[in-house]
XYZ file of C-alpha atoms in Angstrom:
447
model
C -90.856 -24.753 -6.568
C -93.705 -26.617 -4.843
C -95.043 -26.553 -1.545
C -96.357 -29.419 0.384
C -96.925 -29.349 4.063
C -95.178 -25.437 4.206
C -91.915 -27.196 2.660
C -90.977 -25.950 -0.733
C -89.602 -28.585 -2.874
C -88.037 -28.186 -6.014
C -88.946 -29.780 -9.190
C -85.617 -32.200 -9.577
C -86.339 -33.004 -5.533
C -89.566 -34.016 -6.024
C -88.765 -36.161 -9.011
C -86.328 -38.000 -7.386
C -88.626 -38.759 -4.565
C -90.954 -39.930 -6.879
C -88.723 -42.136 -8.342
C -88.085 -43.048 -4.441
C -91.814 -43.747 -3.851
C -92.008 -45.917 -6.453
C -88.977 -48.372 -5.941
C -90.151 -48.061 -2.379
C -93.535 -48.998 -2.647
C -92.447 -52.313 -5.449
C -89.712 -53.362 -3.324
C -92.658 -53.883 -0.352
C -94.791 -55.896 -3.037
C -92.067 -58.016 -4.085
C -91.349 -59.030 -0.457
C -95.130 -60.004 0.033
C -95.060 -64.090 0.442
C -97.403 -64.055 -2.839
C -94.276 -62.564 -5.048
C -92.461 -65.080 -4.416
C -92.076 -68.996 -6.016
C -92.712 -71.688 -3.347
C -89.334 -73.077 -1.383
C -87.767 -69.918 -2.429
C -86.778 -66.784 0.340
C -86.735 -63.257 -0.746
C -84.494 -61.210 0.873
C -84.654 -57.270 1.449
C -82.019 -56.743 -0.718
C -83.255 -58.690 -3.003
C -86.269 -57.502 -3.547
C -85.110 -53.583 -2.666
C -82.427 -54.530 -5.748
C -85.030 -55.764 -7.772
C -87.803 -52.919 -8.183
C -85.039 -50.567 -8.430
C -83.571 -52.149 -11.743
C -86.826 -52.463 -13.024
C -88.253 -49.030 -11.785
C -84.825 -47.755 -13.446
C -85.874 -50.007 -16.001
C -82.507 -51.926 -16.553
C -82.454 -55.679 -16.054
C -79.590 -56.376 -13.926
C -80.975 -59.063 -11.147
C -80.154 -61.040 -8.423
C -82.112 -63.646 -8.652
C -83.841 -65.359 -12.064
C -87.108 -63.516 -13.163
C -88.105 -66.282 -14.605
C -88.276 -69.307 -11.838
C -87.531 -66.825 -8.615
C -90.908 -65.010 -8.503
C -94.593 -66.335 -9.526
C -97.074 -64.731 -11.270
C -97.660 -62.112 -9.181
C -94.168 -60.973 -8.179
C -93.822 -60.391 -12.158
C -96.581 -58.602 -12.479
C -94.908 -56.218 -10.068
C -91.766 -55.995 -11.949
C -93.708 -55.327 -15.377
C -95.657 -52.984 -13.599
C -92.303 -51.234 -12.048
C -91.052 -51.429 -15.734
C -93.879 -49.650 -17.564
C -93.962 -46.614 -14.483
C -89.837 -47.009 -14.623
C -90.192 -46.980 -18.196
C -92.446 -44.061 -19.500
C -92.133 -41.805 -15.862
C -94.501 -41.911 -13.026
C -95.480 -38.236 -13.679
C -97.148 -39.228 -17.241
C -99.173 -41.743 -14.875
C -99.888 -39.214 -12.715
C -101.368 -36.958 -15.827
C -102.972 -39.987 -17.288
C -104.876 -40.488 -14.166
C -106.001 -37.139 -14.063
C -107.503 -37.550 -17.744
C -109.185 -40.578 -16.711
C -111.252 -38.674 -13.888
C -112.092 -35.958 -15.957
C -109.646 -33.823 -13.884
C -108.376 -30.388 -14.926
C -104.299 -31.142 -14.574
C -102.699 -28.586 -12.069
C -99.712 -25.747 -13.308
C -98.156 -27.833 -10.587
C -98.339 -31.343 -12.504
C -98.104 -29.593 -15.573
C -94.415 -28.059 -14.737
C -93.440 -31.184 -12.874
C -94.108 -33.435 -15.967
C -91.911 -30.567 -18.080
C -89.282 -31.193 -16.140
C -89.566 -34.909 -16.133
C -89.777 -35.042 -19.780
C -86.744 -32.208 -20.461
C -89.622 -30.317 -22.575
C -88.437 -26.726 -23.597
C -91.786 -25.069 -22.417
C -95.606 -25.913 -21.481
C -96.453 -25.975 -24.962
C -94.943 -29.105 -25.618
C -97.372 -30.716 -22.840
C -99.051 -32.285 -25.146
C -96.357 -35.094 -25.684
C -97.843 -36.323 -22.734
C -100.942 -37.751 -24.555
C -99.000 -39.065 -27.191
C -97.133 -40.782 -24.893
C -99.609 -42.349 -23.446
C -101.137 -43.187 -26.792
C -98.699 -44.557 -28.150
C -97.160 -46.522 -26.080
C -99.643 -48.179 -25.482
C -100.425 -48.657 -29.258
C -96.958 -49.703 -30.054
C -96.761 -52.782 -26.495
C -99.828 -53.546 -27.650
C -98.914 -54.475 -30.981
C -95.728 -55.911 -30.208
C -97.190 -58.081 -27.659
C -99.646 -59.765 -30.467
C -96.846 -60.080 -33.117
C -94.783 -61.721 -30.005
C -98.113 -63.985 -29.024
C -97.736 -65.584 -33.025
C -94.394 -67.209 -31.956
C -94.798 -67.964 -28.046
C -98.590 -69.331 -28.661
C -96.931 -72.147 -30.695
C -94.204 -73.073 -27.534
C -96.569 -72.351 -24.539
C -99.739 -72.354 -25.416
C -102.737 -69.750 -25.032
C -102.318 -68.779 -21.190
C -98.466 -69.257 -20.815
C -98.216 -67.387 -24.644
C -100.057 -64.321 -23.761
C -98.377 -63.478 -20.653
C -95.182 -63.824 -22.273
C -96.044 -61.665 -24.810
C -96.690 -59.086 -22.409
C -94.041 -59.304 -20.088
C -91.348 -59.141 -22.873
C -93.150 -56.358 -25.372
C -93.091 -54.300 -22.156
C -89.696 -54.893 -21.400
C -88.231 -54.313 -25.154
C -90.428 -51.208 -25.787
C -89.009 -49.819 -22.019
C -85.570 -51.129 -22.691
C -85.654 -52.654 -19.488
C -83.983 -56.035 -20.157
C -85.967 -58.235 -17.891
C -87.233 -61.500 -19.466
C -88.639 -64.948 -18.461
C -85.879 -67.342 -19.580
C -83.174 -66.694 -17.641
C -81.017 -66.538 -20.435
C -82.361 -63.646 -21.821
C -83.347 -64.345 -24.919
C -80.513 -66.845 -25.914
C -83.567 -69.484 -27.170
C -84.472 -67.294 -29.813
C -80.835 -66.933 -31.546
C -82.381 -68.937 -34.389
C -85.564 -66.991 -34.753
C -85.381 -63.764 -36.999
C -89.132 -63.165 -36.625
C -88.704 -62.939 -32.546
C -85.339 -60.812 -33.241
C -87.066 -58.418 -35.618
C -90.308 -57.689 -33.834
C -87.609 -57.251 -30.068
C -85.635 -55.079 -32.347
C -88.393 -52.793 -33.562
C -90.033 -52.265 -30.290
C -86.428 -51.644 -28.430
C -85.871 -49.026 -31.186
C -89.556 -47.796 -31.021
C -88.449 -47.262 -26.971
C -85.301 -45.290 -27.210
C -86.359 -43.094 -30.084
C -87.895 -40.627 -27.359
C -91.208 -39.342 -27.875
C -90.737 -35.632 -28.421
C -88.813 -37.337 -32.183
C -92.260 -39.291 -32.340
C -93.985 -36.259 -32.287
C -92.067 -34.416 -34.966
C -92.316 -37.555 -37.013
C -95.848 -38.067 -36.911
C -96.859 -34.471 -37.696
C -94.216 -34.800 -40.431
C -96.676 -34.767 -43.012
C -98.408 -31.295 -41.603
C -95.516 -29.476 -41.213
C -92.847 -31.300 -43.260
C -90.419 -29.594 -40.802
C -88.368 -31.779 -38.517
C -87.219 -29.965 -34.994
C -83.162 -29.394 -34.430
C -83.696 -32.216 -31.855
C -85.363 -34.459 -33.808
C -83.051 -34.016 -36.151
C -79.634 -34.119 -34.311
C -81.277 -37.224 -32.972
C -82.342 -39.399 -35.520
C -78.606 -38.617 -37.473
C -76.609 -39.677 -34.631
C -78.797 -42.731 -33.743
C -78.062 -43.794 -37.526
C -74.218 -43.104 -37.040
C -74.000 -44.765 -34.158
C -75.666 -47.668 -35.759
C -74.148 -48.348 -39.024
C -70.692 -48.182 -36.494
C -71.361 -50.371 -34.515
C -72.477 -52.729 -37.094
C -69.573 -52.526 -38.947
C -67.463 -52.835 -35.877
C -69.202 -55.732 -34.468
C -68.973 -57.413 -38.332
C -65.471 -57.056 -38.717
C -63.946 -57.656 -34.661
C -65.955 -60.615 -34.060
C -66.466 -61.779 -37.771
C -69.933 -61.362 -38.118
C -70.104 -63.964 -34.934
C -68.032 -66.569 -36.437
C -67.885 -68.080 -33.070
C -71.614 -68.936 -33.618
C -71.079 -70.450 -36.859
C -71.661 -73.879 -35.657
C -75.619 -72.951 -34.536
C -76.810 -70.444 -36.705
C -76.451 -70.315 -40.364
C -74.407 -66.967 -42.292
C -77.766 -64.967 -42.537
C -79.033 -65.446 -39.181
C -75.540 -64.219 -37.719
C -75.843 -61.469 -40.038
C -78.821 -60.326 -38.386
C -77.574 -61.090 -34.301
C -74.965 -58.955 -35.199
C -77.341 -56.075 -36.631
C -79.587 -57.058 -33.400
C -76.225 -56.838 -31.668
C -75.293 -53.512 -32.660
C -79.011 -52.044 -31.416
C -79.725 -53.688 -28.118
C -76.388 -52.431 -25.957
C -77.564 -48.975 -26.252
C -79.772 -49.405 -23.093
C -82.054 -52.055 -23.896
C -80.269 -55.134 -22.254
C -82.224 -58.705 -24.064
C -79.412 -60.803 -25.978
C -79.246 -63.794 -28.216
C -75.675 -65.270 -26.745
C -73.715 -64.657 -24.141
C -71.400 -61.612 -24.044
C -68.355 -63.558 -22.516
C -68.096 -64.758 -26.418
C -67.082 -61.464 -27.106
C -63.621 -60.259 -28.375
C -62.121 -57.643 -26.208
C -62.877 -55.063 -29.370
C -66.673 -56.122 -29.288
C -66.636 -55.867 -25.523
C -64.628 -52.301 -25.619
C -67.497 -51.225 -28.233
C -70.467 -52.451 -26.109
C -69.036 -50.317 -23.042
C -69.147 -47.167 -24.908
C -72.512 -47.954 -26.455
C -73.836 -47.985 -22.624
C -72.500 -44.864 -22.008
C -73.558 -43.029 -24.909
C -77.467 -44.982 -24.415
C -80.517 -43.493 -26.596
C -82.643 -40.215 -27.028
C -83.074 -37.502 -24.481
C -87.525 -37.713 -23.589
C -87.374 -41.726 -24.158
C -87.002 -44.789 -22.047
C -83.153 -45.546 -22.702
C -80.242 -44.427 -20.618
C -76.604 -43.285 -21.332
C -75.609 -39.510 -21.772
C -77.907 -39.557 -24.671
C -77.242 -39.528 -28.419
C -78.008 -35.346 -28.553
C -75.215 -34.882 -26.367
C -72.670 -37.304 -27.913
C -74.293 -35.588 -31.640
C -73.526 -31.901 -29.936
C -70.110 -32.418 -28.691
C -68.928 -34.343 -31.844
C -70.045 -31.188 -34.161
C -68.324 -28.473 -31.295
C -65.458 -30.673 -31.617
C -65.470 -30.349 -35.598
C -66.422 -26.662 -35.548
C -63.235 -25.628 -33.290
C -60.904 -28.107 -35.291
C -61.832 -26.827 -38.446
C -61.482 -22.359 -36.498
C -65.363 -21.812 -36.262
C -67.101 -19.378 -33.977
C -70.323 -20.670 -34.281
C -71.451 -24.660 -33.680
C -73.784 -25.383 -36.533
C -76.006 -28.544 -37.459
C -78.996 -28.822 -39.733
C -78.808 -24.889 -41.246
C -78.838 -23.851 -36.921
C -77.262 -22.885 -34.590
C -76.516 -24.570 -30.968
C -77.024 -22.161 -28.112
C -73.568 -21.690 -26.063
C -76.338 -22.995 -22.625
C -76.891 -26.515 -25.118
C -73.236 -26.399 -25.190
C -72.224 -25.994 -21.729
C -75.085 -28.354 -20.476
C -73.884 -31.283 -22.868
C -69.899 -30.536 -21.916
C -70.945 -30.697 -17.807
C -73.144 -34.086 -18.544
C -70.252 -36.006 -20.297
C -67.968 -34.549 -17.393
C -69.971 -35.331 -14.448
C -71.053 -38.492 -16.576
C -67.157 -39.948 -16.637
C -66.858 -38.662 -13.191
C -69.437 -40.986 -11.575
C -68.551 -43.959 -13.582
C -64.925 -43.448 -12.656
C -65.536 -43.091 -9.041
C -67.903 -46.251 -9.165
C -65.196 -48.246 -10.754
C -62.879 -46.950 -8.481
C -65.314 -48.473 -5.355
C -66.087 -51.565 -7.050
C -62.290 -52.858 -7.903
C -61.581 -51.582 -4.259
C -64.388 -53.405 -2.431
C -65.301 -56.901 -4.917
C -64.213 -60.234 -4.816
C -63.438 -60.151 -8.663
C -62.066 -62.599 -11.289
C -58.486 -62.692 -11.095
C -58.526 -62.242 -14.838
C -59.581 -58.866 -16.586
C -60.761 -57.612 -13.374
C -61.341 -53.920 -14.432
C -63.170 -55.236 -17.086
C -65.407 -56.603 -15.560
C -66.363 -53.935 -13.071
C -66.160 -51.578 -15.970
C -68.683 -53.213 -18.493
C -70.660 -53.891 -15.092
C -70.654 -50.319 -14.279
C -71.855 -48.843 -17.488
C -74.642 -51.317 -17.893
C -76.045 -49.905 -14.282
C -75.135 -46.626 -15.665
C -76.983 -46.763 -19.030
C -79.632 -48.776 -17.612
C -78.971 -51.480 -19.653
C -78.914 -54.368 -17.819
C -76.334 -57.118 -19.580
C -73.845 -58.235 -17.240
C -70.650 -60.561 -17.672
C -71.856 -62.293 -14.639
C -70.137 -60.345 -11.437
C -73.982 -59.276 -10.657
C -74.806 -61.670 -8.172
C -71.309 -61.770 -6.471
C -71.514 -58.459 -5.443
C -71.502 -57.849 -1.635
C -73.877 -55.289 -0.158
C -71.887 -51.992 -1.135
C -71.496 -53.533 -4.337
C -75.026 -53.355 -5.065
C -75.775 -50.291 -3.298
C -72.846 -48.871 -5.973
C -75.213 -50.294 -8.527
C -78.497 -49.682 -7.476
C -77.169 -45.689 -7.245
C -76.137 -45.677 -10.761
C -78.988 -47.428 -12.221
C -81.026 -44.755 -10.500
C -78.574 -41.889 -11.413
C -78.789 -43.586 -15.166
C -83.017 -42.892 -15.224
C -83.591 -40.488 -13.220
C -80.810 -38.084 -14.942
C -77.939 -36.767 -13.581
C -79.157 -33.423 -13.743
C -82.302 -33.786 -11.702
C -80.290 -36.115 -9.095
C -77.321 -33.622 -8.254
C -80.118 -30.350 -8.797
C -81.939 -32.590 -6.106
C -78.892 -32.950 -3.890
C -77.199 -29.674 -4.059
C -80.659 -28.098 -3.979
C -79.827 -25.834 -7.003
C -81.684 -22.462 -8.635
C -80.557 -19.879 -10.486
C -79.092 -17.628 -9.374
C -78.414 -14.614 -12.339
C -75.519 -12.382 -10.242
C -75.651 -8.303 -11.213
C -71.846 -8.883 -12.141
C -69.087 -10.787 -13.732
C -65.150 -11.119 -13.599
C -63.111 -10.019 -16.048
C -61.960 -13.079 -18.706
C -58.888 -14.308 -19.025
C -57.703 -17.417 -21.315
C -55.616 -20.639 -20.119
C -53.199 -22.719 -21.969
C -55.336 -25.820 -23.224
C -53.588 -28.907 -24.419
């Protein structure tokens, strides 16, 4: 708890806020004339809808990045992206460090809890963070300025570069064409260097750490670990499921030669996990490549990262509890350890509250839309987890939403980067509360 102005405020409260402040203060600079292109009218909504998705760091927009706001009003939303994208509390640290300015206990605990770090210790992270993420952008933006300097010259070339390495490495989706990056489905150099910094994004940073000290320690953490197995699963699934349902994108076979759809499709199987930039146009998809792009929103990328989703450590968790009781286990092991039974219970309420909100956002949006008249649910659904797991493609119902429609949104792509936990600990104004005494157990009939 922290008190400001003799209110106590918890730690999930005053993250959300934060979060608050910060869509609050971009949505005002994105309504400023100067945001926005000449001829054009920026609406509250608009512009309220706007720095949230890119404070949430998603990509889902009602009104083309590219030609809708100048120079400035980008700068805004790759500003929103990069606070969105790393959290506004490592800002707040990095300031500090910048002034030569001891960081408080309460900074220091409110930057735990915005980076789910086990204990003060692991504070630290912070500098890494801020190291190297600005190492990595910085990189990818050069590598990205060798292929844009040759289509838009020096000024035109650099800004791209920045814009887009920002919005790959924070998964955000957000990009200058208005196709996303449909231009490029040709261009294996742009796909690879996109593909490395949207996987350099939703590792999380705390798997960073362990990976970079690998060579002191040559220990990897249980969360590192966990992590990195189920990110590779997940992977080499999807690729194979992508390859075979839509035939290694035979339906592209007419652009791109075999080798180039080869790697769209490995592209393909990477970027629906939150990060939102694609080289075609979903609506191509088969309704098995569509059905496997939904549940790669929902599961999203690494607890401590950029990405979205439920997380891979919670999918990884339940998957081996699920194993362990099939196979008459007491104990859920990974990776010669032990899960605690609180890891267990935390992961089962996510994926429960998780399906819950999606459910009940589907629910609204089918009840409240002016939808196709074909596949309907569909498209709410895929529209719903892409808010949800903050990543940002859309089958194109985005900008037909009404104005509960995009409140609906706008609350899950918040829910979806925030965390569920600190939203509903920040609503229900939750603490602990250890009671001197228990009930007696007693066992139900289960399926």
């Amino acid at each position: 708890m922290i008190e400001i102005n003799k209110h106590r405020y918890s730690f999930p409260k005053l993250l959300t806020l934060g979060f608050l402040v910060v869509i609050a203060i971009g949505t005002v600079l994105l309504l400023l004339p100067c945001s926005t292109a000449s001829g054009l009218h920026t609406s509250f909504m608009t512009a309220f809808f706007t720095s949230t998705s890119a404070t949430c760091v998603t990509g889902l927009t009602l009104v083309s990045t590219a030609t809708h706001w100048t120079l400035f009003g980008q700068t805004v939303i790759a500003l929103l992206m990069e606070v969105g994208g790393l959290g506004f509390m490592t800002f707040a640290v990095m300031m500090s460090l910048m002034i030569r300015r001891r960081v408080q206990m309460s900074t220091r605990l409110l930057t735990q809890e915005a980076l789910n770090l086990d204990n003060l210790s692991q504070l630290n992270v912070v500098y890494l963070i801020i190291k190297l993420s600005l190492l990595i952008q910085v990189c990818g933006a050069v590598f990205l300025f060798f292929d844009f300097y040759p289509r838009y010259g020096v000024g035109k070339g650099i800004w791209f570069s920045i814009f887009h390495s920002i919005s790959a490495f924070c998964n955000a989706g957000f990009d200058l064409f208005g196709n996303s990056m449909e231009n490029y489905l040709n261009d294996p150099y742009m796909i690879c260097v996109l593909a490395v910094l949207i996987v350099a994004g939703s590792l999380g940073f705390l798997v960073w750490k362990d990976l970079l000290n690998y060579h002191k320690y040559h220990h990897l953490s249980l969360h590192t670990t966990l992590a990195l197995r189920t990110g590779a699963v997940i992977f080499v699934i999807s690729f194979i499921v992508y390859f075979v349902t839509e035939h290694n994108l035979a339906q592209l076979s007419s652009q791109i030669s075999y080798p180039q759809r080869l790697l769209n499709t490995l592209f393909m199987a990477i970027t629906p996990r939150t990060a939102g930039l694609v080289t075609f146009p979903y609506t191509k998809l088969s309704a098995a490549g569509i059905s496997l792009t939904i549940i790669l929103m929902f599961i999203g990328g690494t607890p401590g990262s950029t990405a979205g989703g439920v997380k891979t450590t919670t999918i990884g968790l339940l998957a081996t509890q699920s194993i362990a009781t099939l196979r008459g286990q007491r104990d859920t092991n990974f990776a010669h350890r032990r899960f605690t039974q609180s890891n267990i219970n935390r992961a089962l309420t996510l994926f429960f509250v998780a399906l819950c909100i999606v459910m009940l956002a589907i629910l609204l949006l089918v009840e409240t839309q002016d939808l196709p008249k074909h596949d309907s649910l569909g498209y709410v659904t895929f529209e719903v987890l892409a808010a949800f797991g903050t990543t940002g493609i859309s089958l194109g119902i985005t900008q037909s939403l009404n104005l509960f429609g995009q409140l609906v949104i706008m609350s899950l792509m918040f829910i979806g980067r925030v965390g569920i936990y600190t939203v509903m600990f920040s609503i229900f104004n939750a603490q602990p509360n250890v009671k001197s005494y228990r009930y007696p157990e007693e066992s139900v009939l289960i399926g």
